[in-house]
Coordinates of C-alpha atoms in Angstrom, one line a residue:
Chain A
V1129 CA -26.7 15.2 3.8
R1130 CA -26.3 13.6 0.3
I1131 CA -23.1 12.0 -0.9
R1132 CA -22.0 10.3 -4.1
I1133 CA -19.0 8.3 -5.4
D1134 CA -17.0 9.7 -8.2
P1135 CA -16.6 6.4 -10.3
G1136 CA -13.6 7.9 -12.1
R1137 CA -11.7 8.3 -8.8
C1138 CA -12.9 5.1 -7.0
Q1139 CA -10.2 2.4 -7.2
G1140 CA -11.9 -0.3 -5.1
H1141 CA -10.1 0.1 -1.8
A1142 CA -13.5 -0.6 -0.3
R1143 CA -12.7 1.4 2.9
C1144 CA -16.2 3.0 2.7
F1145 CA -17.9 -0.4 2.6
A1146 CA -15.8 -1.6 5.6
L1147 CA -16.7 1.5 7.6
A1148 CA -20.3 2.0 6.6
P1149 CA -22.0 -1.0 5.0
E1150 CA -25.3 0.6 5.7
I1151 CA -24.5 3.4 3.2
F1152 CA -22.2 1.8 0.6
A1153 CA -22.0 -1.4 -1.5
V1154 CA -19.1 -2.7 -3.5
D1155 CA -19.1 -5.0 -6.5
D1156 CA -16.7 -7.9 -7.2
Y1157 CA -14.1 -5.4 -8.3
G1158 CA -14.4 -3.2 -5.2
Q1159 CA -16.1 -0.4 -7.1
A1160 CA -18.3 1.4 -4.6
S1161 CA -21.7 2.8 -4.8
V1162 CA -24.1 4.6 -2.5
I1163 CA -27.2 2.6 -1.6
V1164 CA -29.1 5.2 0.4
D1165 CA -31.1 8.1 -1.1
G1166 CA -29.8 10.6 1.3
V1167 CA -27.8 9.7 4.5
P1168 CA -30.1 9.3 7.5
A1169 CA -29.1 11.6 10.4
A1170 CA -28.2 8.6 12.5
L1171 CA -25.6 7.5 9.9
E1172 CA -24.0 10.9 9.2
D1173 CA -21.0 10.1 11.5
R1174 CA -20.4 7.0 9.5
A1175 CA -20.6 8.9 6.2
E1176 CA -18.0 11.3 7.5
L1177 CA -15.7 8.5 8.5
A1178 CA -16.0 7.0 5.0
I1179 CA -15.2 10.4 3.4
A1180 CA -12.2 10.9 5.6
N1181 CA -10.8 7.4 5.0
C1182 CA -11.1 7.2 1.2
P1183 CA -7.5 7.2 -0.2
E1184 CA -8.8 8.4 -3.5
Y1185 CA -10.9 11.3 -2.3
A1186 CA -13.7 9.7 -4.3
I1187 CA -16.6 10.4 -1.9
E1188 CA -18.2 13.7 -2.4
R1189 CA -20.7 15.6 -0.3
I1190 CA -23.5 17.1 -2.3
D1191 CA -24.9 20.3 -0.9
D1192 CA -28.7 20.1 -0.6
E1193 CA -28.9 23.6 -2.2
A1194 CA -27.1 22.3 -5.2
V1195 CA -29.7 19.5 -5.8
P1196 CA -32.3 20.7 -8.4
A1197 CA -35.8 21.0 -7.0
A1198 CA -37.0 18.4 -9.5
I1199 CA -35.0 15.6 -7.9
Chain B
M277 CA 22.9 -7.8 -0.2
P278 CA 25.6 -5.7 -1.9
R279 CA 27.8 -3.5 0.2
T280 CA 27.4 0.2 -0.5
A281 CA 29.3 3.3 0.2
P282 CA 28.1 5.4 3.1
V283 CA 25.6 8.2 2.3
S284 CA 26.6 11.7 3.2
D285 CA 23.8 13.6 1.4
W286 CA 20.4 11.9 1.3
G287 CA 18.9 14.5 -1.0
S288 CA 21.3 14.0 -3.8
D289 CA 22.8 10.5 -3.2
F290 CA 20.3 8.4 -1.2
D291 CA 20.7 4.7 -1.0
V292 CA 17.7 2.5 0.1
L293 CA 20.1 -0.3 1.0
D294 CA 22.2 1.9 3.4
P295 CA 22.1 0.2 6.8
R296 CA 20.8 3.3 8.4
Y297 CA 17.9 3.5 6.0
L298 CA 17.1 -0.2 6.5
A299 CA 17.1 0.1 10.2
D300 CA 15.3 3.5 10.6
P301 CA 14.2 5.3 7.5
F302 CA 11.5 7.4 9.2
G303 CA 13.8 10.3 10.3
I304 CA 15.5 10.3 6.9
W305 CA 12.1 10.7 5.2
D306 CA 11.1 13.5 7.6
D307 CA 14.4 15.4 6.8
L308 CA 14.0 14.9 3.1
R309 CA 10.3 15.9 3.0
A310 CA 11.4 19.2 4.6
T311 CA 14.5 19.9 2.6
S312 CA 14.5 17.8 -0.6
P313 CA 11.0 16.4 -1.1
I314 CA 12.0 14.5 -4.2
A315 CA 15.4 13.2 -3.6
H316 CA 17.7 11.8 -6.3
T317 CA 20.5 9.3 -6.6
E318 CA 22.7 7.9 -9.3
R319 CA 23.2 4.6 -7.5
R320 CA 21.9 1.7 -9.5
G321 CA 20.8 4.1 -12.2
S322 CA 19.2 7.6 -12.0
T323 CA 16.4 7.3 -9.4
W324 CA 14.0 9.7 -7.7
L325 CA 12.5 9.3 -4.2
P326 CA 9.4 11.5 -3.4
T327 CA 8.4 11.7 0.3
R328 CA 5.4 13.9 0.2
Y329 CA 1.9 12.4 0.2
E330 CA 0.8 14.8 -2.6
D331 CA 3.8 13.9 -4.9
V332 CA 3.6 10.2 -4.3
T333 CA -0.1 9.9 -5.0
A334 CA 0.1 12.4 -8.0
I335 CA 2.8 10.3 -9.6
A336 CA 0.9 7.1 -8.9
H337 CA -2.0 8.6 -10.9
D338 CA 0.1 9.9 -13.8
I339 CA 0.4 6.7 -15.6
D340 CA 1.2 8.4 -18.9
H341 CA 4.5 9.8 -17.6
F342 CA 5.2 7.1 -15.1
S343 CA 5.0 3.5 -16.4
S344 CA 4.8 0.3 -14.4
R345 CA 6.8 -1.7 -17.0
K346 CA 9.6 -1.8 -14.5
V347 CA 8.5 -2.0 -10.9
A348 CA 11.6 -3.5 -9.2
V349 CA 13.2 -1.1 -6.7
I350 CA 16.6 -3.0 -7.0
P351 CA 17.2 -3.9 -10.6
M352 CA 17.7 -7.6 -11.4
G353 CA 20.6 -8.7 -13.6
S354 CA 19.8 -8.6 -17.3
G355 CA 20.5 -12.3 -17.8
E356 CA 18.2 -13.5 -15.0
E357 CA 16.6 -16.8 -15.8
G358 CA 13.3 -15.8 -14.4
A359 CA 13.1 -12.6 -16.3
R360 CA 13.6 -14.4 -19.6
Q361 CA 10.8 -16.9 -18.8
L362 CA 8.4 -14.2 -17.8
E363 CA 8.3 -12.2 -21.0
Y364 CA 5.2 -10.3 -19.9
G365 CA 6.6 -9.7 -16.4
L366 CA 4.0 -10.0 -13.7
P367 CA 0.8 -8.5 -15.0
P368 CA -1.1 -6.5 -13.9
I369 CA 1.4 -5.1 -11.4
S370 CA 4.2 -4.7 -14.0
S371 CA 2.0 -3.4 -16.9
D372 CA 0.3 -0.4 -18.1
P373 CA -3.2 -0.2 -19.8
P374 CA -4.5 -2.0 -21.8
L375 CA -2.7 -5.1 -20.6
H376 CA -3.1 -3.9 -17.0
T377 CA -6.8 -3.3 -17.3
W378 CA -8.1 -6.7 -18.4
T379 CA -5.5 -8.8 -16.4
R380 CA -6.5 -6.9 -13.3
R381 CA -10.2 -7.5 -14.0
L382 CA -9.6 -11.2 -14.2
L383 CA -7.8 -11.3 -10.8
L384 CA -9.9 -8.9 -8.6
P385 CA -13.0 -11.0 -7.9
W386 CA -10.8 -13.9 -6.7
L387 CA -9.0 -11.6 -4.2
F388 CA -11.9 -9.6 -2.9
A389 CA -13.1 -10.7 0.5
A390 CA -16.7 -11.0 -0.8
G391 CA -15.5 -12.8 -4.0
P392 CA -16.5 -16.2 -5.4
A393 CA -16.1 -19.3 -3.3
P394 CA -14.7 -22.3 -5.1
A395 CA -17.6 -24.7 -5.9
G396 CA -15.4 -27.7 -6.7
P397 CA -12.4 -29.0 -8.6
G398 CA -11.5 -26.8 -11.6
D399 CA -13.4 -23.8 -10.1
D400 CA -10.3 -21.8 -9.3
L401 CA -8.2 -18.8 -10.6
L402 CA -5.7 -20.9 -12.6
S403 CA -8.5 -22.8 -14.4
E404 CA -10.3 -19.6 -15.1
L405 CA -7.2 -18.1 -16.6
L406 CA -6.5 -21.1 -18.7
G407 CA -10.0 -21.1 -20.0
A408 CA -10.3 -17.3 -20.5
E409 CA -10.5 -15.6 -23.8
V410 CA -9.6 -12.0 -24.6
D411 CA -10.8 -10.6 -27.9
G412 CA -11.7 -14.2 -28.9
A413 CA -8.3 -15.7 -28.3
P414 CA -7.0 -17.6 -25.3
L415 CA -4.5 -15.9 -23.1
D416 CA -0.8 -16.2 -24.0
D417 CA 0.9 -18.7 -21.8
G418 CA 3.4 -16.1 -20.8
I419 CA 0.6 -13.9 -19.4
V420 CA -1.0 -16.7 -17.5
L421 CA 2.5 -17.6 -16.0
G422 CA 3.1 -14.1 -15.1
M423 CA -0.2 -13.6 -13.4
A424 CA 0.2 -16.9 -11.5
A425 CA 3.6 -15.9 -10.3
L426 CA 2.3 -12.6 -9.2
V427 CA -0.4 -14.1 -7.1
L428 CA 2.0 -16.6 -5.7
I429 CA 4.6 -14.0 -4.5
A430 CA 2.6 -10.8 -3.9
G431 CA 1.2 -11.9 -0.6
V432 CA 4.2 -13.4 1.0
D433 CA 6.9 -11.0 2.2
T434 CA 4.5 -8.1 2.1
T435 CA 2.3 -9.8 4.6
W436 CA 5.0 -11.1 6.9
S437 CA 6.6 -7.7 6.9
A438 CA 3.4 -6.0 7.9
I439 CA 2.7 -8.6 10.7
G440 CA 6.4 -8.4 11.8
S441 CA 6.6 -4.6 11.9
S442 CA 3.4 -4.5 13.9
L443 CA 4.7 -7.0 16.4
W444 CA 8.0 -5.0 16.6
Y445 CA 5.9 -1.9 17.5
L446 CA 3.8 -3.7 20.0
A447 CA 6.8 -5.4 21.6
R448 CA 8.1 -2.0 22.5
H449 CA 4.8 -0.6 23.7
P450 CA 3.3 -2.7 26.5
E451 CA 0.6 -0.1 27.0
D452 CA -0.8 -0.8 23.5
Q453 CA -0.6 -4.5 24.0
K454 CA -2.8 -4.2 27.1
R455 CA -5.2 -1.8 25.3
L456 CA -5.7 -4.2 22.3
V457 CA -6.3 -7.1 24.7
A458 CA -8.8 -5.0 26.8
E459 CA -10.4 -3.3 23.9
P460 CA -10.6 -5.7 21.0
E461 CA -13.0 -3.4 19.2
L462 CA -10.0 -1.2 18.5
M463 CA -8.6 -3.8 16.1
A464 CA -10.2 -2.2 13.0
T465 CA -8.6 1.2 13.5
A466 CA -5.4 -0.3 14.9
T467 CA -4.7 -2.5 11.9
E468 CA -5.1 0.5 9.6
E469 CA -2.8 2.6 11.8
L470 CA -0.1 -0.1 11.9
L471 CA -0.4 -0.3 8.1
R472 CA 0.0 3.5 7.9
A473 CA 3.0 3.7 10.2
F474 CA 4.8 0.6 8.9
A475 CA 3.6 0.3 5.3
P476 CA 6.0 -2.3 3.9
V477 CA 5.9 -1.9 0.2
T478 CA 7.7 0.4 -2.2
M479 CA 7.1 -0.1 -5.9
A480 CA 9.0 1.6 -8.8
R481 CA 7.9 3.5 -11.9
V482 CA 9.9 4.3 -15.0
V483 CA 9.8 7.8 -16.6
T484 CA 8.3 7.5 -20.1
G485 CA 9.8 10.7 -21.5
D486 CA 11.8 13.7 -20.3
I487 CA 9.6 15.7 -17.9
D488 CA 10.1 18.4 -15.3
Y489 CA 8.2 17.2 -12.3
G490 CA 8.2 19.4 -9.2
G491 CA 11.4 21.2 -10.3
C492 CA 13.1 17.9 -10.9
P493 CA 14.5 17.3 -14.4
M494 CA 13.4 13.7 -14.8
K495 CA 14.8 11.8 -18.0
Q496 CA 13.3 9.1 -20.0
G497 CA 14.2 5.8 -18.3
D498 CA 14.8 7.2 -14.9
K499 CA 13.2 5.4 -12.0
V500 CA 10.9 6.8 -9.4
L501 CA 10.4 4.9 -6.1
M502 CA 6.8 5.1 -5.0
N503 CA 7.5 5.9 -1.4
F504 CA 4.0 5.1 0.0
P505 CA 5.6 4.4 3.5
A506 CA 6.9 8.0 3.6
A507 CA 3.7 9.5 2.2
N508 CA 1.9 7.9 5.1
R509 CA 4.0 10.0 7.5
D510 CA 3.4 13.4 5.8
P511 CA 2.4 15.9 8.4
E512 CA 0.4 17.8 5.8
V513 CA -2.1 14.9 5.8
F514 CA -1.7 13.1 9.1
D515 CA -1.9 14.7 12.6
R516 CA 1.1 13.6 14.7
P517 CA 2.3 11.3 11.9
E518 CA 5.2 9.9 14.0
A519 CA 2.8 8.6 16.6
V520 CA 0.9 5.3 16.4
L521 CA -2.6 6.0 17.5
L522 CA -4.6 2.8 17.7
D523 CA -7.9 4.7 17.6
R524 CA -6.9 7.0 14.7
A525 CA -10.3 7.5 13.0
H526 CA -9.2 9.6 10.0
N527 CA -6.7 7.5 8.2
R528 CA -6.4 8.1 4.4
H529 CA -3.2 6.1 4.3
V530 CA -1.8 4.7 1.1
A531 CA 0.0 1.5 2.4
F532 CA -1.7 -0.4 -0.6
G533 CA -0.9 2.3 -3.1
S534 CA -3.1 4.7 -4.9
G535 CA -4.6 4.9 -8.4
I536 CA -5.0 1.9 -10.9
H537 CA -2.3 -0.3 -9.3
R538 CA -4.0 -0.2 -5.9
C539 CA -3.0 -3.5 -4.3
A540 CA -5.5 -6.1 -5.6
G541 CA -5.1 -8.2 -2.4
S542 CA -5.5 -5.3 0.0
N543 CA -8.5 -6.5 1.8
L544 CA -7.2 -10.1 2.0
A545 CA -4.0 -8.6 3.5
R546 CA -6.0 -6.5 6.0
M547 CA -7.8 -9.6 7.2
E548 CA -4.5 -11.5 7.5
L549 CA -2.9 -8.8 9.6
R550 CA -6.0 -8.5 11.8
V551 CA -6.3 -12.3 12.4
A552 CA -2.5 -12.7 13.0
L553 CA -2.5 -10.0 15.7
E554 CA -5.7 -11.2 17.3
E555 CA -4.4 -14.8 17.4
W556 CA -0.9 -13.7 18.6
L557 CA -2.4 -11.6 21.4
S558 CA -4.8 -14.4 22.5
V559 CA -1.7 -16.7 23.0
V560 CA 0.9 -14.1 23.8
P561 CA -0.8 -11.1 25.5
S562 CA 2.4 -9.7 26.9
F563 CA 5.8 -9.8 25.2
A564 CA 9.0 -7.6 24.7
L565 CA 12.0 -7.4 22.6
E566 CA 14.8 -9.7 23.7
E567 CA 17.5 -7.4 25.1
G568 CA 20.9 -7.6 23.4
R569 CA 19.7 -9.3 20.3
E570 CA 19.9 -7.6 16.9
I571 CA 16.8 -7.0 14.8
V572 CA 17.6 -7.7 11.1
W573 CA 15.5 -5.6 8.7
A574 CA 14.8 -6.6 5.1
G575 CA 14.3 -3.6 2.8
G576 CA 14.4 -2.3 -0.7
Q577 CA 11.1 -3.3 -2.2
V578 CA 9.5 -4.6 1.0
R579 CA 10.6 -3.5 4.5
G580 CA 10.0 -5.6 7.6
P581 CA 11.9 -7.4 10.3
R582 CA 13.4 -10.6 9.0
I583 CA 14.7 -11.6 12.5
L584 CA 12.8 -10.3 15.5
P585 CA 13.7 -11.9 18.8
V586 CA 11.0 -11.4 21.4
V587 CA 10.5 -12.8 25.0
F588 CA 7.3 -13.5 26.9
P589 CA 6.4 -15.1 30.2

């Protein structure tokens, strides 16, 4: 599964970083970013937790089919 | 605290200082959410009270129609000495963009858990504010004073209220005391759940121009109370919202607000609550409310137990 942060929605609550530091990083302002290129299967539960705990609904799941073949 | 007339209709004449509301607002919010999801009152000026998660978060994000220039739930007197001195209020909490944007950006790194550690004398927030320049000019003294006052007060009654409400809950639930002592790994979800269930803070917004919101004819200058504590108990978003589930895994609560005014100290506050509960339970692993003693609740802007008599072996 692939995920991304919508930077326009993220308000720096940093819940994703607290729940899954293997997947997310935050800067000095709390703005989150995804640091893995695709979530490893072993971390998918963690990614789901982060998605379900983001108060801004800022973490999006990207369907693999939607990713252009060139990427 | 001013005495107020009893409330008979919470949907059209609510009063956040009513003794029943101070002692137990949860049932009132549940009734309002089902019957009058954006309540209204003329007490202390025309004021609206949303109780649904969707409405509270939507209004928090609609900064064009709902300004943070006035965030006090209970208005202060116009001749207040403090209000005269703080001509810019308490930025960024009492401001809109653009003032909000750059004042918040100056504060955030100092409040984030992974933020800078002071390297020595002069390496601190106040020194940075006094030396900072915005658009090539130093900050106005009034802005520095307002930001310093905000940092001074924002983490005081908010934090003791969250800690106090959590202890109030645990005092009445010995099974959860035992569980937290036996399973300390639950502390991460438990602190989030206690913050959800007993979110202490309500901020206000002021309506910038006449607008019909959710069927409510809001007028310019009306106040809206950002009822994050009630949003956190909306059954549309939370399963069994009335229950405190220490292992609740999905918890999109908004105890620290939502949108651009998200509490800048949220992660410091989380750490304070967790450490306070851990240290309390390590010394007082078993405790209960003292029978026959009254609990006194503070309310309005920040709700928490001001007096909470407990007993322990």
